[in-house]
Coordinates of C-alpha atoms in Angstrom, one line a residue:
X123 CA 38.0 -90.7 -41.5
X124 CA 36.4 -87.4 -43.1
X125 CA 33.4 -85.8 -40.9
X126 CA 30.7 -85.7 -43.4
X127 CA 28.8 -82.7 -44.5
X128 CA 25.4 -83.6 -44.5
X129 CA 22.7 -81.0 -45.6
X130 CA 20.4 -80.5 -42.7
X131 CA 17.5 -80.1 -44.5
X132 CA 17.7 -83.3 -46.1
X133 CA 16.8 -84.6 -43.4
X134 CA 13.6 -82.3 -42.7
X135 CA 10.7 -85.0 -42.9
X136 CA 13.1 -87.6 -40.1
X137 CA 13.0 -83.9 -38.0
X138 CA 9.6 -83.7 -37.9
X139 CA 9.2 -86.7 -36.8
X140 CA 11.8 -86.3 -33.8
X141 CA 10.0 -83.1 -32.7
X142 CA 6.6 -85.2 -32.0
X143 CA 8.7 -87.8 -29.9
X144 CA 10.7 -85.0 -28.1
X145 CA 7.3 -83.5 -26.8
X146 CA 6.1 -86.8 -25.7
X147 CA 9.4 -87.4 -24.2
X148 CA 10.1 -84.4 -22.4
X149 CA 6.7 -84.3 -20.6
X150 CA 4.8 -81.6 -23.3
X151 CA 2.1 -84.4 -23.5
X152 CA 1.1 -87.3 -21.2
X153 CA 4.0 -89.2 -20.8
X154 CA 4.4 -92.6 -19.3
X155 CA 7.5 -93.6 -17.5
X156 CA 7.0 -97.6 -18.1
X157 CA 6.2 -97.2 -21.7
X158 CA 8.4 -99.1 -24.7
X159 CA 7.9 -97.4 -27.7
X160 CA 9.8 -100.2 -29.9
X161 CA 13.1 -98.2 -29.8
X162 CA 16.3 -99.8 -30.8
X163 CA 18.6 -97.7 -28.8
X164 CA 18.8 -96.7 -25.1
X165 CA 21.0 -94.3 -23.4
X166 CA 22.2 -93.9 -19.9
X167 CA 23.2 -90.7 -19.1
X168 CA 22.3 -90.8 -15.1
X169 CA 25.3 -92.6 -13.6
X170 CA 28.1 -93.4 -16.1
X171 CA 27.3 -92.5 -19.6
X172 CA 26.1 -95.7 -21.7
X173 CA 24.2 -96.8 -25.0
X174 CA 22.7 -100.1 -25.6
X175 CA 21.5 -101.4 -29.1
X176 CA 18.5 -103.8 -27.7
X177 CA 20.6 -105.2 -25.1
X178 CA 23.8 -105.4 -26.5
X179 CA 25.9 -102.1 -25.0
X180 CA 27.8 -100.7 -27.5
X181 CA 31.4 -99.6 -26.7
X182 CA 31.9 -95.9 -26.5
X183 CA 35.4 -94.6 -27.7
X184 CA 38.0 -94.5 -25.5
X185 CA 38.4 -90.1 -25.0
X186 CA 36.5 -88.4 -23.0
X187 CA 36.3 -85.3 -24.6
X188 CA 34.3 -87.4 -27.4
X189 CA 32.4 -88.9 -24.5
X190 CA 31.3 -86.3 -22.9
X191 CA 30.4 -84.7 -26.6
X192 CA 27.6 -87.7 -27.4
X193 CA 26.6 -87.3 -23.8
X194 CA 25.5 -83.2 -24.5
X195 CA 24.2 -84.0 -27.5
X196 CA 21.6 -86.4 -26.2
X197 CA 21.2 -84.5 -23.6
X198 CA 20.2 -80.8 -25.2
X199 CA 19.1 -82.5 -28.3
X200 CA 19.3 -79.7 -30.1
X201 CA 21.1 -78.2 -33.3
X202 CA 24.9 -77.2 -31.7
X203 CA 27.2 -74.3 -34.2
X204 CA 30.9 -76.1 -34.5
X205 CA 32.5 -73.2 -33.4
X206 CA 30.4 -73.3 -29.9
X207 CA 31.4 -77.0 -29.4
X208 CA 34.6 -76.4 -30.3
X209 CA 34.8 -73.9 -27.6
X210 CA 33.2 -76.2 -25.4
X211 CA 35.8 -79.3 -25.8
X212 CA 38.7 -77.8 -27.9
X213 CA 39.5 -74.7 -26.7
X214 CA 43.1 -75.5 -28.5
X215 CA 45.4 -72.9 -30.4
X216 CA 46.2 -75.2 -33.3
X217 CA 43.0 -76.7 -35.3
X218 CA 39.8 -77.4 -32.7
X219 CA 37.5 -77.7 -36.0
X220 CA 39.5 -80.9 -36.9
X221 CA 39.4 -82.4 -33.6
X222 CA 35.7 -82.3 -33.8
X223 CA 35.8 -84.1 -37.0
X224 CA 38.0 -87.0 -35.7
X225 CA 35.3 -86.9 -32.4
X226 CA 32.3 -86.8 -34.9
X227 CA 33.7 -89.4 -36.7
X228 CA 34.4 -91.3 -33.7
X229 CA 30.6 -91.2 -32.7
X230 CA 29.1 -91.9 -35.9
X231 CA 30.8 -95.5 -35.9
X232 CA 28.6 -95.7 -32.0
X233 CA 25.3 -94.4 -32.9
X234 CA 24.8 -94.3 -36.9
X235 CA 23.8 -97.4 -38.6
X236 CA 23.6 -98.3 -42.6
X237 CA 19.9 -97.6 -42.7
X238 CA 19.8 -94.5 -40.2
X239 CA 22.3 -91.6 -40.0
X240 CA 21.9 -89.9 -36.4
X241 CA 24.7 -87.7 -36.5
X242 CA 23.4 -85.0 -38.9
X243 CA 26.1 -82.2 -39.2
X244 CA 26.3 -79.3 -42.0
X245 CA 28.9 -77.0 -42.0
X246 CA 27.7 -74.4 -39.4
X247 CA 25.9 -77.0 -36.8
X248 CA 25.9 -80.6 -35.7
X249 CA 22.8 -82.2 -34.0
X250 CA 21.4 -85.7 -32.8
X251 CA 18.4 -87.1 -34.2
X252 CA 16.9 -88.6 -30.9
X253 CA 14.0 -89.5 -32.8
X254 CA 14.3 -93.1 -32.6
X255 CA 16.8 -93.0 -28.6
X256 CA 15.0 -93.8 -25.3
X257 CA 17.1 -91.8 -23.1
X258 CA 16.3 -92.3 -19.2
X259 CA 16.9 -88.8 -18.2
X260 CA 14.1 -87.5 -19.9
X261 CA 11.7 -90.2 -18.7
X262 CA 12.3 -88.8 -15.4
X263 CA 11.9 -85.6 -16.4
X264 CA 8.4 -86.7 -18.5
X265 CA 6.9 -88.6 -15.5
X266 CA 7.6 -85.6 -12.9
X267 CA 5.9 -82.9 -15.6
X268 CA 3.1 -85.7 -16.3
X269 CA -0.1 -84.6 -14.5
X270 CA -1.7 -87.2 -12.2
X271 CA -0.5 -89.5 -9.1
X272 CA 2.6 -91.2 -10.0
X273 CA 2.8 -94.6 -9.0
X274 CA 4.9 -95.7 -5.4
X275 CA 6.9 -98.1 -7.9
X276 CA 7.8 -95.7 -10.2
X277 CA 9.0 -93.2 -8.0
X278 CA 11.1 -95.3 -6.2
X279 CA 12.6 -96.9 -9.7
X280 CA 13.1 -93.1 -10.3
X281 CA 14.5 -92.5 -7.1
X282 CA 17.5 -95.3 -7.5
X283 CA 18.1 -94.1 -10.9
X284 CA 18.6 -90.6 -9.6
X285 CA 20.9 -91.5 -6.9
X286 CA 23.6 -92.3 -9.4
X287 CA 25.8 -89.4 -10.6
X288 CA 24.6 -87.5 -13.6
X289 CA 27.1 -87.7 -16.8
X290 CA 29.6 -89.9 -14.2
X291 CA 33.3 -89.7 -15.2
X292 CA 32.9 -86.3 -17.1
X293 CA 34.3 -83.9 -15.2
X294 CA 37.2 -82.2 -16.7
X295 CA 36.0 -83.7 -20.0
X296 CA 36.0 -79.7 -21.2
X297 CA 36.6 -76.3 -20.8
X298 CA 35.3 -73.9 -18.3
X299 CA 31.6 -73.3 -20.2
X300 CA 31.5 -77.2 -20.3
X301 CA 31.9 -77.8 -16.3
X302 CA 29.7 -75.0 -16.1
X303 CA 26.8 -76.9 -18.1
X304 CA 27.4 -80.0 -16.2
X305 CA 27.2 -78.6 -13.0
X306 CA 24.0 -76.5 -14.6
X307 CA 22.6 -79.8 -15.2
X308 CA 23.8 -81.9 -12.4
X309 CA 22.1 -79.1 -10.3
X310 CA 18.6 -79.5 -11.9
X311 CA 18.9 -83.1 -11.8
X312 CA 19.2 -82.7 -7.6
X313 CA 16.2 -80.9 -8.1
X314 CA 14.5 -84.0 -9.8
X315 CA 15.5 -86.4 -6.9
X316 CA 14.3 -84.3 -4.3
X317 CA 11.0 -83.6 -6.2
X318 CA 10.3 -87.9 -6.5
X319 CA 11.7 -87.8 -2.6
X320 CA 9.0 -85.3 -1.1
X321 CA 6.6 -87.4 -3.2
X322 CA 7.4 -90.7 -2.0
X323 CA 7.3 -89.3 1.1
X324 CA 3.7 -87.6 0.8
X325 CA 2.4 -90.4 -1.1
X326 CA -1.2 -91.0 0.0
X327 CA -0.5 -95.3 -0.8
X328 CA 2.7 -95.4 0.7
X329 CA 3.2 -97.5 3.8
X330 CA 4.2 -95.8 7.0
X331 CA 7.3 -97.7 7.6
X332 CA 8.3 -96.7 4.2
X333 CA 7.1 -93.0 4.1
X334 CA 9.5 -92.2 7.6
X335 CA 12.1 -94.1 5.9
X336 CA 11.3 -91.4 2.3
X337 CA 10.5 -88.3 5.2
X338 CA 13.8 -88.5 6.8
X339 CA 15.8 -88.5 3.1
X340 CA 13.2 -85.6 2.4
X341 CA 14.9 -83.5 5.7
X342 CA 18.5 -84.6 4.7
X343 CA 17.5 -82.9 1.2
X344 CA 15.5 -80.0 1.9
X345 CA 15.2 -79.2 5.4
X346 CA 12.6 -76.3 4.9
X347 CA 10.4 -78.1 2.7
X348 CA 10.3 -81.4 5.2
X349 CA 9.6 -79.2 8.0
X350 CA 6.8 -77.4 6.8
X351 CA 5.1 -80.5 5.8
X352 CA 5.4 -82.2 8.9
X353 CA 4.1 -78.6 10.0
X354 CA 1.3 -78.6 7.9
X355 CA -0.1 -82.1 8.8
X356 CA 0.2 -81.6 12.7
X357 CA -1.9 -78.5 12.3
X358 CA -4.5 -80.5 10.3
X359 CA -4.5 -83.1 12.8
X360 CA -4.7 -81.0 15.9
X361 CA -7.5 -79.3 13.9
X362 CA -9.6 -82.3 13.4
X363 CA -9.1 -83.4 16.7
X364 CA -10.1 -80.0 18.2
X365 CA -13.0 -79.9 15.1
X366 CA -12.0 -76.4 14.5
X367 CA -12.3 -75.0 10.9
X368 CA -9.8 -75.9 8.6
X369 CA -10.7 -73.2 5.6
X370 CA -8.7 -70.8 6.6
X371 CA -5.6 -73.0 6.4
X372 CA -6.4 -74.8 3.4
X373 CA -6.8 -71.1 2.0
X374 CA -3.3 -70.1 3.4
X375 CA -1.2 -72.3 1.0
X376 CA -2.8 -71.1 -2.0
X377 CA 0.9 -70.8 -3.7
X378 CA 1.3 -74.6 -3.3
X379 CA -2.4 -74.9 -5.0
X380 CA -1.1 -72.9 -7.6
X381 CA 1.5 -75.0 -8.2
X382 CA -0.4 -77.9 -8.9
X383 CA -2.4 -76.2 -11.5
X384 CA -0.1 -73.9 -13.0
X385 CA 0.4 -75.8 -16.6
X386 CA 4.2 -75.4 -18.1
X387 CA 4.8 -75.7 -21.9
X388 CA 7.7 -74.7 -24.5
X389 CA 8.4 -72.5 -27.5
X390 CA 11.1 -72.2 -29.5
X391 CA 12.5 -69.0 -30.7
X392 CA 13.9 -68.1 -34.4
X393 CA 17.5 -69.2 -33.0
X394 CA 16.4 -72.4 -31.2
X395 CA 16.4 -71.6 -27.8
X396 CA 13.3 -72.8 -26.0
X397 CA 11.6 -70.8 -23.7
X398 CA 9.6 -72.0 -21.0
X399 CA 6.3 -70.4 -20.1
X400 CA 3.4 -71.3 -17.7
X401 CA -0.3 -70.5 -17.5
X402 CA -2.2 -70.4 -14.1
X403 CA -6.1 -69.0 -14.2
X404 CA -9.1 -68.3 -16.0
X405 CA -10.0 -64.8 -17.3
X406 CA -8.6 -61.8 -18.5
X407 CA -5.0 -62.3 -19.6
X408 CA -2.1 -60.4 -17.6
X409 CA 1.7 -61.5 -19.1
X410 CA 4.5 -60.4 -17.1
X411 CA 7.8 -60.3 -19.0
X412 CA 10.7 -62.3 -17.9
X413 CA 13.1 -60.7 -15.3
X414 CA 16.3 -62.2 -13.7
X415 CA 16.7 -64.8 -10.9
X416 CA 13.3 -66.6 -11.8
X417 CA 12.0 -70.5 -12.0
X418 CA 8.3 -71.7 -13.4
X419 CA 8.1 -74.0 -10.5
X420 CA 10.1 -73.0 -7.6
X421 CA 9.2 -69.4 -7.6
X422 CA 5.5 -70.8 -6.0
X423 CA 8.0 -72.1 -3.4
X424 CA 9.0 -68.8 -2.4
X425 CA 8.6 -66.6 0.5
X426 CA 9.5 -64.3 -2.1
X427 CA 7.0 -64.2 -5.1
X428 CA 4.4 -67.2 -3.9
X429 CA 2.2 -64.9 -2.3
X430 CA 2.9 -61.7 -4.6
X431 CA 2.4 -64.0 -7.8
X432 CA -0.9 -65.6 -6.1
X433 CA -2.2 -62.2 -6.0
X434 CA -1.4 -61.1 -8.8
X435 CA -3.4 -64.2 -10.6
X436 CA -6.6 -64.3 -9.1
X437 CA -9.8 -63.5 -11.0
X438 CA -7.4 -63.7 -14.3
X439 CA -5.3 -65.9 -16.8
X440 CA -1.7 -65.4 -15.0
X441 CA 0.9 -66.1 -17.7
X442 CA 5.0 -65.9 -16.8
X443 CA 7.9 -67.2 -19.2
X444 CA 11.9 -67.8 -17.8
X445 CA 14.4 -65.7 -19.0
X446 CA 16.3 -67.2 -22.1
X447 CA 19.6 -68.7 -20.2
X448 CA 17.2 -68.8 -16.7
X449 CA 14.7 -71.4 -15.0
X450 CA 13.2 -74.1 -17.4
X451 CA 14.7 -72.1 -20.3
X452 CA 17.4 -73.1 -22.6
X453 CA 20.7 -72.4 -20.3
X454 CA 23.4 -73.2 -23.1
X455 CA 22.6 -70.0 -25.1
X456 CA 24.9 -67.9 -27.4
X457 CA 23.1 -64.9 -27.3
X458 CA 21.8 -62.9 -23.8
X459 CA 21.0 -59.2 -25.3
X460 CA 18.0 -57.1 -24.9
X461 CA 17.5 -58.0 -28.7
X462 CA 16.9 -61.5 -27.7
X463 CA 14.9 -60.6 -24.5
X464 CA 12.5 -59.2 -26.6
X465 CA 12.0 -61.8 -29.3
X466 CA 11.5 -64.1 -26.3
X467 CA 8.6 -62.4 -25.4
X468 CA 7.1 -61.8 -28.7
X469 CA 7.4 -65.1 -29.4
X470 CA 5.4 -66.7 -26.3
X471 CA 2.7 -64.2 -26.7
X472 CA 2.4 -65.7 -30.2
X473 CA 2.3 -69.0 -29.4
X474 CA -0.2 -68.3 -26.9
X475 CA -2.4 -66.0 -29.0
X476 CA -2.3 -63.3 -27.0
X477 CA -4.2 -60.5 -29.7
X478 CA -4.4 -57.8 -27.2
X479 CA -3.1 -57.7 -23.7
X480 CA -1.6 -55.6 -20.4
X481 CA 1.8 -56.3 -20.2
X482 CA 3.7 -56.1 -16.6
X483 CA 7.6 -55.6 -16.6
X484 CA 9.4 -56.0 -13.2
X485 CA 12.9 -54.9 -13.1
X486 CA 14.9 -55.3 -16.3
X487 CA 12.0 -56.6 -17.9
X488 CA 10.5 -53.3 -17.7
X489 CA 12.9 -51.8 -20.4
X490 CA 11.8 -55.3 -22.3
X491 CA 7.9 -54.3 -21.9
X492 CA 8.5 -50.7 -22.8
X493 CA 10.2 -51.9 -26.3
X494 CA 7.3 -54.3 -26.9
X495 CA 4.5 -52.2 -26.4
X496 CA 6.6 -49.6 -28.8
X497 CA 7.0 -52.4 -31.7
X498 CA 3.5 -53.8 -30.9
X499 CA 0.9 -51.0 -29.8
X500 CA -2.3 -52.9 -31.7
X501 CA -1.4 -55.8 -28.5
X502 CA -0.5 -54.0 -25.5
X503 CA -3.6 -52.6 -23.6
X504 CA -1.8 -51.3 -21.0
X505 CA 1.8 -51.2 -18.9
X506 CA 2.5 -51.7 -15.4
X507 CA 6.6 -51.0 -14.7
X508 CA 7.9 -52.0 -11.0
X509 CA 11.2 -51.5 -10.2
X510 CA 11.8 -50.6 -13.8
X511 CA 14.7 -48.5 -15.4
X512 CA 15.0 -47.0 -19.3
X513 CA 19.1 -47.5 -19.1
X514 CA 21.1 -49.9 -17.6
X515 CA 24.3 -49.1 -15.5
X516 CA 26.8 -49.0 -18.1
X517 CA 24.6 -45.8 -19.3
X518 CA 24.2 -44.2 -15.8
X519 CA 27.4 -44.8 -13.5
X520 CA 30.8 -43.0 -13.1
X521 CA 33.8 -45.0 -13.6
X522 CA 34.4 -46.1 -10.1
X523 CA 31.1 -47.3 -9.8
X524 CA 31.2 -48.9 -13.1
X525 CA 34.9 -50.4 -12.0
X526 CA 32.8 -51.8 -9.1
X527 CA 30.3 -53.5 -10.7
X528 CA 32.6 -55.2 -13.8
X529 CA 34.3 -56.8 -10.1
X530 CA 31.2 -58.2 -9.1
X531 CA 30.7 -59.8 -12.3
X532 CA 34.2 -61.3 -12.2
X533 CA 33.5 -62.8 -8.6
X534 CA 30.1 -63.9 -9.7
X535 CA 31.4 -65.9 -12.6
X536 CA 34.1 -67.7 -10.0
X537 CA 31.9 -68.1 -6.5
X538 CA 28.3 -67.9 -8.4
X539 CA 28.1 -72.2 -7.5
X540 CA 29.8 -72.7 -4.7
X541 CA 28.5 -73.5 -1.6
X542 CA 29.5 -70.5 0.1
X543 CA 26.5 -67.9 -0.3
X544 CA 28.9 -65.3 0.4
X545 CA 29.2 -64.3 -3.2
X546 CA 25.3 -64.1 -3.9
X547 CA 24.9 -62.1 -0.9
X548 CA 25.9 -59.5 -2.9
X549 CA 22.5 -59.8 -4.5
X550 CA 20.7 -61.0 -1.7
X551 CA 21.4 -57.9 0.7
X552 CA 20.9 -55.3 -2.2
X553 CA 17.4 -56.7 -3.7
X554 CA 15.8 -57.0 -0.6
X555 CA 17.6 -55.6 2.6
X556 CA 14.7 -55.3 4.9
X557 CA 13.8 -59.0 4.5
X558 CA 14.0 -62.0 7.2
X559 CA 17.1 -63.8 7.5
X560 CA 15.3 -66.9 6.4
X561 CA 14.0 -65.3 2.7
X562 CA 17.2 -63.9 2.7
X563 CA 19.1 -67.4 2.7
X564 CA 15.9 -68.9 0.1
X565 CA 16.8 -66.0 -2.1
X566 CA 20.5 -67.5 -2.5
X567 CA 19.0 -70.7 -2.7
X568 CA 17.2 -69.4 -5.5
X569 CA 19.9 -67.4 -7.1
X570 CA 22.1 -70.9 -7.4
X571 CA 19.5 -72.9 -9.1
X572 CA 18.1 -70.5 -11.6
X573 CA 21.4 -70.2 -14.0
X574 CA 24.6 -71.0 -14.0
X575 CA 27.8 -68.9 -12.6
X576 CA 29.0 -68.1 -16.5
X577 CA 25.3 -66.4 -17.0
X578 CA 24.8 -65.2 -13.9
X579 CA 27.9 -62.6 -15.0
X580 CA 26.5 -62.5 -18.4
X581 CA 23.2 -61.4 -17.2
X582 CA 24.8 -58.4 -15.5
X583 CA 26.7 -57.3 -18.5
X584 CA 23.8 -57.9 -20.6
X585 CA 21.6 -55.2 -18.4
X586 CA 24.6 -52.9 -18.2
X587 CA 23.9 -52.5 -22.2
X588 CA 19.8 -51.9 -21.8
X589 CA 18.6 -48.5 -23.1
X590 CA 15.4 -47.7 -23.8
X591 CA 15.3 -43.5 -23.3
X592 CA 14.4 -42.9 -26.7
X593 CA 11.5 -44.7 -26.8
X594 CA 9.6 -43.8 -24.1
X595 CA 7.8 -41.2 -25.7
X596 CA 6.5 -43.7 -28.3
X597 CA 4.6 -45.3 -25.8
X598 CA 0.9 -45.4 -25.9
X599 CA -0.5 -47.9 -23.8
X600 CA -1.8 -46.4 -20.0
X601 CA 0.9 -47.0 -18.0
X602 CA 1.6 -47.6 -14.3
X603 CA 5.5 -47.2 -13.1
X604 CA 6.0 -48.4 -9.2
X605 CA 8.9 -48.2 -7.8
X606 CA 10.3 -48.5 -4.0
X607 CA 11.1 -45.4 -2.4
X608 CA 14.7 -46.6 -1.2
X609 CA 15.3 -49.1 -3.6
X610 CA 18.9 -50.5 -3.2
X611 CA 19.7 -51.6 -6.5
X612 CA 17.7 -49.4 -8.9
X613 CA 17.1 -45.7 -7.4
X614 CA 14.5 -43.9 -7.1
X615 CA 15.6 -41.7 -9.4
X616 CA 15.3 -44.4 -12.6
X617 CA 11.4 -45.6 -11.7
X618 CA 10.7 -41.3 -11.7
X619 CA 12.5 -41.4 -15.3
X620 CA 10.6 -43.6 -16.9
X621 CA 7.3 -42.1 -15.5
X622 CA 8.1 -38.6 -16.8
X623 CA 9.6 -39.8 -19.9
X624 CA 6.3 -42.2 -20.8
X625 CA 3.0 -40.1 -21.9
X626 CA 0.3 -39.8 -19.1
X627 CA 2.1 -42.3 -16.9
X628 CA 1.3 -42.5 -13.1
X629 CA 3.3 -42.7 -11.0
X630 CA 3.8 -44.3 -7.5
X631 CA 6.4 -44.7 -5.0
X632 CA 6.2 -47.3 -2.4
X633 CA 7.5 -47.3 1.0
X634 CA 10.1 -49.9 0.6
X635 CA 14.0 -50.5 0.7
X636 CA 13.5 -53.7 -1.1
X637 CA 13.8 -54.5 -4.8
X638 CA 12.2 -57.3 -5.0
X639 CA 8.9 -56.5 -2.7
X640 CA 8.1 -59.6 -0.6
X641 CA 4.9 -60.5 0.2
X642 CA 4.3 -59.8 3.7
X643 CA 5.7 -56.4 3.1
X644 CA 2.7 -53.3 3.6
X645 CA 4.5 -51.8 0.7
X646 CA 3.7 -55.1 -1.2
X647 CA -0.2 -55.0 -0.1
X648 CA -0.3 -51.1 -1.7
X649 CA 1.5 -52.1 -4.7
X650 CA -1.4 -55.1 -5.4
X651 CA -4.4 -52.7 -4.9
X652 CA -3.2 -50.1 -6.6
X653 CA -2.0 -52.8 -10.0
X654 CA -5.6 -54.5 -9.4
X655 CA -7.4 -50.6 -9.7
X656 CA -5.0 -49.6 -12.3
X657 CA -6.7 -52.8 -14.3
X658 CA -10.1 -52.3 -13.1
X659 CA -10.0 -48.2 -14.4
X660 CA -8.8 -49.6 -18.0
X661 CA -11.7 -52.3 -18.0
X662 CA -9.4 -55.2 -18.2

């Protein structure tokens, strides 16, 4: 059987169409977990991978490598170039084209039916029209971004449904970038169950004998998070019983508050990689620009930017974005370049009609803010840079140092994942060596479940290439460069650079070894006051 060549845009009106249910079903509107929306076709992808017509399950073809190809495609439902998949499944030296053809035509005989083609391929890219597919990942994944108390039966539906392996039976289904998006995805999914855990467990209906029963899984899960829960409530009990005042603790948390209100959506960039953003506040908009090792959701978690990003957003409208390839972004991306960095910024300060705006850039997203406000003066009101650099190591370093770091990506891409922090202590002690041993050990936590070992090492390369020296003079927004005065990973010497190299820039070192300032840090508590006067001089 021939793979068909069908002309994408044929298909344009069914597309639209798709895109409304994709929003519902991904949790970009209200979504609800029980609902039936008169679909013909279900699909399984937590525990084995299985499709039911109604509820007659259809027989899947016997390779995996085709198996594990329908079970990507539900699962990024997105437009796929051959040659990527073929890299994917096929990395073979004869013809990988034509063993995506026999695979495609394999599938087609599963899902496609007279009346509806779901398999839509031209001759650059093949996609999945999920427009008319209840798929039962991304009803957990609606029902956890839905706003609003879940119900104790649905979490514990979602809860059995997550303790089943995701994608089941698919390992060594692919090449290298394949196990690498599995275990991308397996990871978030872990992520899912202990999320509908710690809320079964905190549930406010939930019977006692059943919430120790949901605590103790909690612990087994994340030992950090259970802890300081069962912290939190003794302290609010021993305060009620002692009828002390409790304002100054409910205050304390306000990065778990933020949390909850923080609202996460999605944009889609020119080459169809969504970018995840999230608003938190009311005011004055500030964007920061994406920088590496970031998540929407559990960077409110950390020790390491809850307090500095709670800071930073009150009085004003706080908005963040992941990296492409990072967080809640698209992972499973072809391009990682300072190009793309950029376009991903433009493109959520367009969707969020952002007119005019200050822009902060922390680390490599400082080159990304400095290009911005170059191509877009009319919108950025002003620049605050910390930790920044013009030109990335490949620019900078002598060859053994360059030797040295092209090592470190090669033993990222291999030990990135494992269990072993070892490897992402390489990070760890260089962004922030004056930290406590228990950041420290969140920050590899961190590290492992923002991106995948592959683009860990791509990101490195990626910001080896960054140079931005000649356009520092074209800057005319007021602009703020801080930088730590013994920064370990970016020296001194880069944040004075982009300072003297920007027009009318002030500069300000901070007494710091550390990267990545933490929150409890003094130098932390000078670099707020002097962003918030910076702000307040510029009457924004």
């Amino acid at each position: 059987m021939f793979d068909a060549v069908l002309p994408l845009a044929a298909f344009s009106q069914r597309k639209v169409v798709a895109s409304v249910v994709l929003r519902v079903v991904t949790g970009r509107s209200s979504v609800v977990f029980d609902s039936c929306w008169g679909r013909n076709m279900r699909v399984f992808l937590l525990g084995e991978l299985r499709v039911l017509d109604g509820d007659v399950e259809l027989p899947l073809p016997s390779s995996r490598k085709a198996r594990a190809l329908l079970a990507f495609m539900f699962a990024t439902s997105r437009p796929h170039r051959r040659e990527r998949l073929c890299e994917m499944f096929w990395d073979l030296p004869d013809d990988p084209r034509a063993a995506l053809r026999w695979a495609l035509s394999k599938l087609r005989q599963v899902v496609d039916r007279p009346d509806q083609v779901r398999i839509l391929a031209d001759r650059e890219r093949v996609e999945i029209d999920t427009g008319s597919v209840e798929i039962n990942l991304w009803q957990v994944h609606g029902e956890l971004q839905r706003r609003g108390q879940t119900s104790i039966e649905t979490l514990e539906r979602m809860a059995r449904m997550l303790e089943q392996t995701p994608f089941d039976g698919l390992d060594g289904a692919g090449s290298d970038l394949f196990e690498a998006w599995l275990q991308s995805e397996r990871e978030d999914i872990e992520i899912s169950r202990v999320e509908v855990i710690r809320q079964l467990a905190t549930h406010p209906d939930i019977s006692e004998f059943a919430a120790k029963k949901w605590r103790r899984l909690w612990r087994e899960a994340n030992p950090e998070g259970a802890d300081e829960y069962a912290r939190s409530v003794s302290e609010e009990a021993a305060d009620v019983a002692n009828s002390q005042p409790t304002a100054e603790r409910h205050s304390r948390p306000r990065e778990a508050e933020a949390l909850k209100e923080q609202r996460i959506g999605f944009c889609e960039v020119r080459d169809g990689t969504k970018i995840a953003y999230a608003t938190i506040g009311s005011g004055a908009p500030l964007l920061k620009a994406a920088n590496w090792l970031t998540h929407l959701e559990f960077d409110w978690q950390s020790p390491i930017w809850g307090r500095s990003f709670a800071e930073i957003a009150k009085g004003r409208r706080f908005i963040r974005y992941d990296e492409r390839g990072c967080g809640l972004s698209d992972w499973d991306v072809d391009d990682l370049g300072f190009d793309a960095f950029v376009e991903d910024l433009e493109t959520v300060a367009d969707r969020l009609g952002l007119e005019r705006f200050p822009l902060l850039g922390i680390s490599q997203g400082a080159a990304v803010s400095i290009e911005y406000a170059v191509r877009h003066p009319e919108r950025v009101s002003a620049l605050i840079l910390l930790g920044g650099y013009a030109a990335g190591w490949r620019h900078t370093v002598d060859q053994e140092e360059r030797a040295r770091r092209e090592a470190v990506m090669s033993l990222t891409e291999v030990g990135w994942g494992t269990d072993n922090p070892a490897y992402r202590h390489i990070f760890s002690q260089t962004f922030m060596p004056d930290a406590h041993a228990e950041t420290l050990a969140w920050f590899d936590e961190l590290q492992r479940q923002t991106t995948s070992p592959r683009n860990a090492a791509r990101f490195q390369d990626a910001f080896g290439n960054i140079d931005v020296r000649d356009r520092l003079s074209q800057v005319r927004a007021p602009t703020l460069v801080l930088h730590s005065k013994y920064d370990q990973r970016i020296p001194l010497a880069a944040g004075r650079a982009l300072a003297a190299g920007i027009p009318d820039a002030r500069f300000v070192p901070l007494e710091s070894r550390n990267h990545v300032l933490v929150g409890d840090e003094p130098a932390w508590k000078v670099c707020a006051e002097t962003m918030a006067e910076f702000l307040a001089d510029q009457g924004l």
